XYZ file of C-alpha atoms in Angstrom:
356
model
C 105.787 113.473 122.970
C 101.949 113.545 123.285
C 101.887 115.932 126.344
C 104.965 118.482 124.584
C 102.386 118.032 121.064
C 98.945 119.372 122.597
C 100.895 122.239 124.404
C 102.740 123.410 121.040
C 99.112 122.469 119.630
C 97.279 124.997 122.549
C 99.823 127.801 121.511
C 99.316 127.583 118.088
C 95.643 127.459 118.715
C 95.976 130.779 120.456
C 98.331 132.631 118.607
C 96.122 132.597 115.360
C 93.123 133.451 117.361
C 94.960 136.633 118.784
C 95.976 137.045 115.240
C 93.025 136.986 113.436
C 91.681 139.503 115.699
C 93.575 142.337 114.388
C 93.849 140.969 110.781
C 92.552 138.225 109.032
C 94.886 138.381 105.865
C 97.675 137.956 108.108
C 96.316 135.139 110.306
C 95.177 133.796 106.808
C 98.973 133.866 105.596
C 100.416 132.221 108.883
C 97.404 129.315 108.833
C 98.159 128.607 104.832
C 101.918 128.985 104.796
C 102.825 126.612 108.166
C 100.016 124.244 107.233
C 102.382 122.331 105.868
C 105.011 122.249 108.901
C 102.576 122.132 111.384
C 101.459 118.646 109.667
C 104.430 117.367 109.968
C 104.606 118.087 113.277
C 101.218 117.307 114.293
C 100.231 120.848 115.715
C 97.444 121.243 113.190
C 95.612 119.690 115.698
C 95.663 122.961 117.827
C 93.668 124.494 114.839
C 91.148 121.747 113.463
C 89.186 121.839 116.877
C 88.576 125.268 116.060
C 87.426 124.521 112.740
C 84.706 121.806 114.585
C 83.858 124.316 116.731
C 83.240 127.366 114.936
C 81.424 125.337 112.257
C 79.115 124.171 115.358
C 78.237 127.421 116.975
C 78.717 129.571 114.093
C 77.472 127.858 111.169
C 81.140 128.159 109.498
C 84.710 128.582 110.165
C 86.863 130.936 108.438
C 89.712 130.784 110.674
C 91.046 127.575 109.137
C 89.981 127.999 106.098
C 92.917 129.581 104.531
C 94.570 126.216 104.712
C 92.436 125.164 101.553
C 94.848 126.257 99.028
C 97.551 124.132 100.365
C 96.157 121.457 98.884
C 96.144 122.863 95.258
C 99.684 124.649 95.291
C 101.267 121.301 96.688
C 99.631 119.891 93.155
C 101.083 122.497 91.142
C 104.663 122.481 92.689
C 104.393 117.991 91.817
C 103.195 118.914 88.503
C 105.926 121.384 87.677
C 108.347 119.122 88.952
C 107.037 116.126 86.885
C 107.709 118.290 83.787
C 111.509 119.013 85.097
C 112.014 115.389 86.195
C 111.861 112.494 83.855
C 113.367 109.743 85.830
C 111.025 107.216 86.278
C 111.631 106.568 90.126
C 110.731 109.721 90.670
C 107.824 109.709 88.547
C 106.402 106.433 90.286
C 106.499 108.321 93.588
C 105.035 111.954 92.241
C 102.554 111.190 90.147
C 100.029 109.629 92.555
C 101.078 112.398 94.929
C 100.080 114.555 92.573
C 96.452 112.892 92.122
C 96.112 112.709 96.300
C 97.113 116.031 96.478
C 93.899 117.261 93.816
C 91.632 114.584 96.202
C 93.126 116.985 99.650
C 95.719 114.429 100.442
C 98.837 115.898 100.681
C 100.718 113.780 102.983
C 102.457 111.306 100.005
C 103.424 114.472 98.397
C 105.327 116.177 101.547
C 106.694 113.011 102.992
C 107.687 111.377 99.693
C 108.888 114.380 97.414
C 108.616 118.022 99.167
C 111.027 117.353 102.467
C 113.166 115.005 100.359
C 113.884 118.215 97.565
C 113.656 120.591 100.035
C 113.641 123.721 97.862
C 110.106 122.632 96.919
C 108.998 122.334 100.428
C 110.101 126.212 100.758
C 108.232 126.944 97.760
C 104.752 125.447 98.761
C 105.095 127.441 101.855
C 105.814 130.851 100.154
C 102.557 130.285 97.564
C 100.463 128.895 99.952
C 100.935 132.261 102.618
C 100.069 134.448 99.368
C 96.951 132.322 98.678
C 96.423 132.074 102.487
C 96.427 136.008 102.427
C 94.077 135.873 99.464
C 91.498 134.025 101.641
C 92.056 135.466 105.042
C 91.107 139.051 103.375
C 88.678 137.668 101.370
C 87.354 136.044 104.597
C 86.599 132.811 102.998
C 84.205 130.833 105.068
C 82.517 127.190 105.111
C 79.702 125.999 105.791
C 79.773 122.599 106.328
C 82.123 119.505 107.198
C 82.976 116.669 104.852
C 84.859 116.603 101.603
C 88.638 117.290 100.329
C 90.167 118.848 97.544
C 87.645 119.420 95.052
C 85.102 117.483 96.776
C 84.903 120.794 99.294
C 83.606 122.726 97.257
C 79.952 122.077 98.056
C 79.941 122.855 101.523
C 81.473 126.818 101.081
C 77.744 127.011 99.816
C 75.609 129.442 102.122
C 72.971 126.810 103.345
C 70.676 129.845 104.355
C 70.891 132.366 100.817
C 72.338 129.590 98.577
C 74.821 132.239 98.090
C 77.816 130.840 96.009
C 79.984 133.951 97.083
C 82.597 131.742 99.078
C 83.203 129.069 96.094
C 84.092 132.034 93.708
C 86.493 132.810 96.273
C 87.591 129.348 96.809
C 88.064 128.755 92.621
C 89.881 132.168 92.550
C 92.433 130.950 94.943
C 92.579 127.753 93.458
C 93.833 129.278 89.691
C 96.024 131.266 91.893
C 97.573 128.601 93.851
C 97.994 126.565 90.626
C 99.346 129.897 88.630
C 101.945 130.883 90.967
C 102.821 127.291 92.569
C 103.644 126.157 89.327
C 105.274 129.318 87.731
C 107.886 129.597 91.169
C 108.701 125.706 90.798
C 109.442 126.365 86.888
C 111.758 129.405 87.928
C 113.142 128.479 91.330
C 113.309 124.734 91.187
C 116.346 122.761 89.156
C 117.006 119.196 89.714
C 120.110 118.431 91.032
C 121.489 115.081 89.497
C 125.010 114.492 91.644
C 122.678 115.388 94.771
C 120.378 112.570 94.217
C 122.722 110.380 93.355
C 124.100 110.811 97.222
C 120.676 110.896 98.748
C 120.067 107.432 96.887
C 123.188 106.220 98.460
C 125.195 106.257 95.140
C 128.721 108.291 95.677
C 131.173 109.611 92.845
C 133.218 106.105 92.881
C 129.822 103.954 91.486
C 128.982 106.627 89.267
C 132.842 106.255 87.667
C 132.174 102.320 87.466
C 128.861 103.055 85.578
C 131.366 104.098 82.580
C 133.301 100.665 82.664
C 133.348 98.142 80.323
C 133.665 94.296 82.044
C 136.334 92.302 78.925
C 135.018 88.566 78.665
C 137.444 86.630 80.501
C 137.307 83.654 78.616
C 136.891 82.580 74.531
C 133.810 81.011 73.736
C 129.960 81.344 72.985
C 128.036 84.047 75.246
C 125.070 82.828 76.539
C 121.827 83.862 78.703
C 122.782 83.607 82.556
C 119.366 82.069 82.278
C 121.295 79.057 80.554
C 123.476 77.916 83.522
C 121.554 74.850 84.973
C 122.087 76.166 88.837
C 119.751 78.136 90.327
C 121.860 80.197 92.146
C 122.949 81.795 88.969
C 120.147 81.434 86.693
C 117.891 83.240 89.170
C 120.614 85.838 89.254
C 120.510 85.412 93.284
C 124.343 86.096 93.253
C 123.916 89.284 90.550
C 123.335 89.484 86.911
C 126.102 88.558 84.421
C 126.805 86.326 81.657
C 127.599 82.544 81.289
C 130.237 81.288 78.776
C 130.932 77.799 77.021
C 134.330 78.056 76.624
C 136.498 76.801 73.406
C 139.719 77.601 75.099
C 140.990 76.614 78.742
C 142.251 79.836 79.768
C 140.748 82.316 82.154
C 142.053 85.879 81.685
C 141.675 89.315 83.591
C 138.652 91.418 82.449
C 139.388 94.571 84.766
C 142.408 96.059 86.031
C 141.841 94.931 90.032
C 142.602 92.579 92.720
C 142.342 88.918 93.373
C 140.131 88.868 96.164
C 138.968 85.307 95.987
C 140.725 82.646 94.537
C 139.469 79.116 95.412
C 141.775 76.650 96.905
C 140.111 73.962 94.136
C 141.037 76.500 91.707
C 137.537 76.471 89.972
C 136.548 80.018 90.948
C 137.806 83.145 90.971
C 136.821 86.633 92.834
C 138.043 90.078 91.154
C 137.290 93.418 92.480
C 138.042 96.070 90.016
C 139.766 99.743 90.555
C 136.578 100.874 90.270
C 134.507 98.612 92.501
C 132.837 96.408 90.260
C 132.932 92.763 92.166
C 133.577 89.864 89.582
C 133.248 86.279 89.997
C 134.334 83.674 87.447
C 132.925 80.173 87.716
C 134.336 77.520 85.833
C 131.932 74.962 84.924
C 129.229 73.339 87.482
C 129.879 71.399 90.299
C 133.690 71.152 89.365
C 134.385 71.947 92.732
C 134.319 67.982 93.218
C 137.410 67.498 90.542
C 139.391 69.091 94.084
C 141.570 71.297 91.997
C 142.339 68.475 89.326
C 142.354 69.894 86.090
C 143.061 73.182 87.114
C 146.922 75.173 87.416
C 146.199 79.260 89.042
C 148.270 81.347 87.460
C 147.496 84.078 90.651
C 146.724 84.014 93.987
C 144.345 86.045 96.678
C 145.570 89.654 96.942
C 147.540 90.037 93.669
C 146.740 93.600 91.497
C 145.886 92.327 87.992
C 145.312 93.612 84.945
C 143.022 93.598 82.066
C 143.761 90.665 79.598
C 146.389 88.991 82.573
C 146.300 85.379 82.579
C 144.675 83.953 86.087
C 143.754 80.471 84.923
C 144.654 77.426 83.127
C 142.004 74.417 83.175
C 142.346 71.187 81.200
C 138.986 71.972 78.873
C 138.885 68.286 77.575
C 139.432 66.344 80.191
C 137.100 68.332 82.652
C 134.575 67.162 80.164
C 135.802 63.478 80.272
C 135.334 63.408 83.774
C 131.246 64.581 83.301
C 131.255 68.121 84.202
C 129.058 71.026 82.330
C 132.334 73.731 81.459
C 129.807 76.522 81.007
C 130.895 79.350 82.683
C 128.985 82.026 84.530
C 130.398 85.420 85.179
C 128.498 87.305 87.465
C 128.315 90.889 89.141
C 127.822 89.892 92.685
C 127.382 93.525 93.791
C 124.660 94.567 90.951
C 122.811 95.317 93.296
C 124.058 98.783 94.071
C 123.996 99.646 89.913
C 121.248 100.604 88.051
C 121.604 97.784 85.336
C 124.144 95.265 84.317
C 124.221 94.706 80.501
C 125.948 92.557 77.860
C 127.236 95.372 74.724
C 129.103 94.414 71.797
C 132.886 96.432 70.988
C 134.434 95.123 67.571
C 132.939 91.684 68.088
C 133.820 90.881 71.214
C 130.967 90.642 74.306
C 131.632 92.739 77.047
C 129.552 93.547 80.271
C 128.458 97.101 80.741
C 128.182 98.108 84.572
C 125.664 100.785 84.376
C 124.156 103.825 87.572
């Protein structure tokens, strides 16, 4: 790609040379409003020698100059959007964007918000060729290399007069950039919930299960998955859930689903719900050792079930006789893929709340 990249950069280089020629605004306009895309695509390169040399030979450059206000209206489109858009994920990745952008960093903010929403992308181009016409007629010019952002500031000073022409010109553009970068995001710009939800991998099925309500499958005390004294679950390195210490030996349905585990020993039991929401029930610790003693299915592996059926009978006493813990984890093992997994309260009874 190297070769293919300096000959797309030499073209560019040449085109807004030829450009400029017969007008700067225009050449300002193209420079400001494909800064952006040409980033992306690494052919900025075919203008920043340009910049080194002019700056040289001449003293300044002007020709990419007009790229300055990128920086500012990419700051104004985050901050718009951070206004529009509370969720916090997207907050985490927009608001430092947002501060790199003000320092002349706008990479974070293209890669990690402006191609990803798209729209805003378009609308960072459209303000920035204004504001890159702005300059290019203006003929803003600087002086010397070094600094981003704000931080560039000092070097549009004329080292010879001391002449602060070219920073009015800059600040001018820079309340314009913020003005109309932030005003077209306001107008144009409207978050789209059901598309992020696919662009995060969540589809219309998870977003259903995020309304379902897991019954307890079993009487007894609800207690911190913390509780359980096995790692595997207390960690919650299967998935988040609940643990039980049951009062009655009887394991019921809590979704309308399949069987899609059922343990030969009978001590464990895999549900997958109509809605996707993976279930397993796991009576007691370590009772996999009592070999199915104790323990009469009332199912087996591939049977539809439904909410309140009766799956299990276990022998509650006697599994205690024999030394065994009967507390009872019940576990999401896909939580992963949900936003939160949550114990709620309906009429007294503990339920699990799969939430997006």
């Amino acid at each position: 790609m190297g070769p293919l990249a300096t000959f797309g950069s030499n073209l560019v280089d040449s085109a807004i040379l030829a450009v400029r020629n017969f007008s700067p605004l225009v050449a300002g306009s193209l420079v400001a409003g494909f800064w952006q895309v040409l980033v992306v695509f690494g052919l900025h390169w075919g203008i920043i020698p340009i910049y080194f040399n002019n700056i040289v030979t001449n003293g300044f450059d002007n020709v990419m100059m007009p790229y300055y206000c990128t920086t500012f209206v990419t700051s104004a489109v985050l901050i718009a959007m951070l206004l529009k858009n509370k969720d916090k994920s997207f907050r985490k990745i927009a608001i430092p964007a947002t501060i790199s952008s003000l320092l002349g960093i706008t990479e974070p903010a293209v890669y990690g918000v402006l191609i990803p929403k798209k729209k805003p992308l378009l609308i960072s181009c459209i303000v920035s060729t204004i504001v890159g016409g702005f300059y290019g007629f203006f003929n803003l010019r600087k002086f010397a290399m070094g600094g981003m952002g704000f931080f560039e500031l000092p070097g549009m000073i004329d080292p010879k007069t001391h002449s602060m022409n070219n920073v009015y010109i800059a600040l001018i553009g820079i309340v314009l950039s913020f003005v109309l970068g932030f005003i077209a995001t306001m107008i144009f710009w409207k978050e789209d919930s059901s598309k992020d939800k696919v662009e995060t991998g969540q589809n219309d099925e998870e977003k259903n299960v995020s309304q379902e309500l897991v019954q307890t499958p079993l009487e007894g005390k609800v207690l911190p998955l913390s509780e359980v004294k096995d790692e595997v679950f207390s960690k919650g390195y299967i998935g988040k859930g609940i643990a039980i210490e049951p009062t009655k030996g009887e394991v019921i349905s809590p979704v309308n689903g399949t069987i899609t585990t059922f343990f030969p020993t009978g001590h464990a039991i895999g549900i997958t719900s109509d809605s996707g929401v993976e279930i397993l029930i796991h009576v007691g610790m370590d009772t996999v050792n009592l070999e199915g003693k104790h323990f009469k299915p009332l199912v087996k592996k591939g049977d539809k079930v439904t909410v309140g059926q009766k799956l299990l009978n276990f022998d509650l006493e006697e599994i205690k006789k024999e030394g065994y813990s009967v507390i009872t984890p019940v576990v999401i093992t896909n939580s992963a893929q949900y936003k939160d997994v949550v114990t709620v309260s309906d009429n007294g009874k503990n339920l699990l709340s799969v939430l997006v």
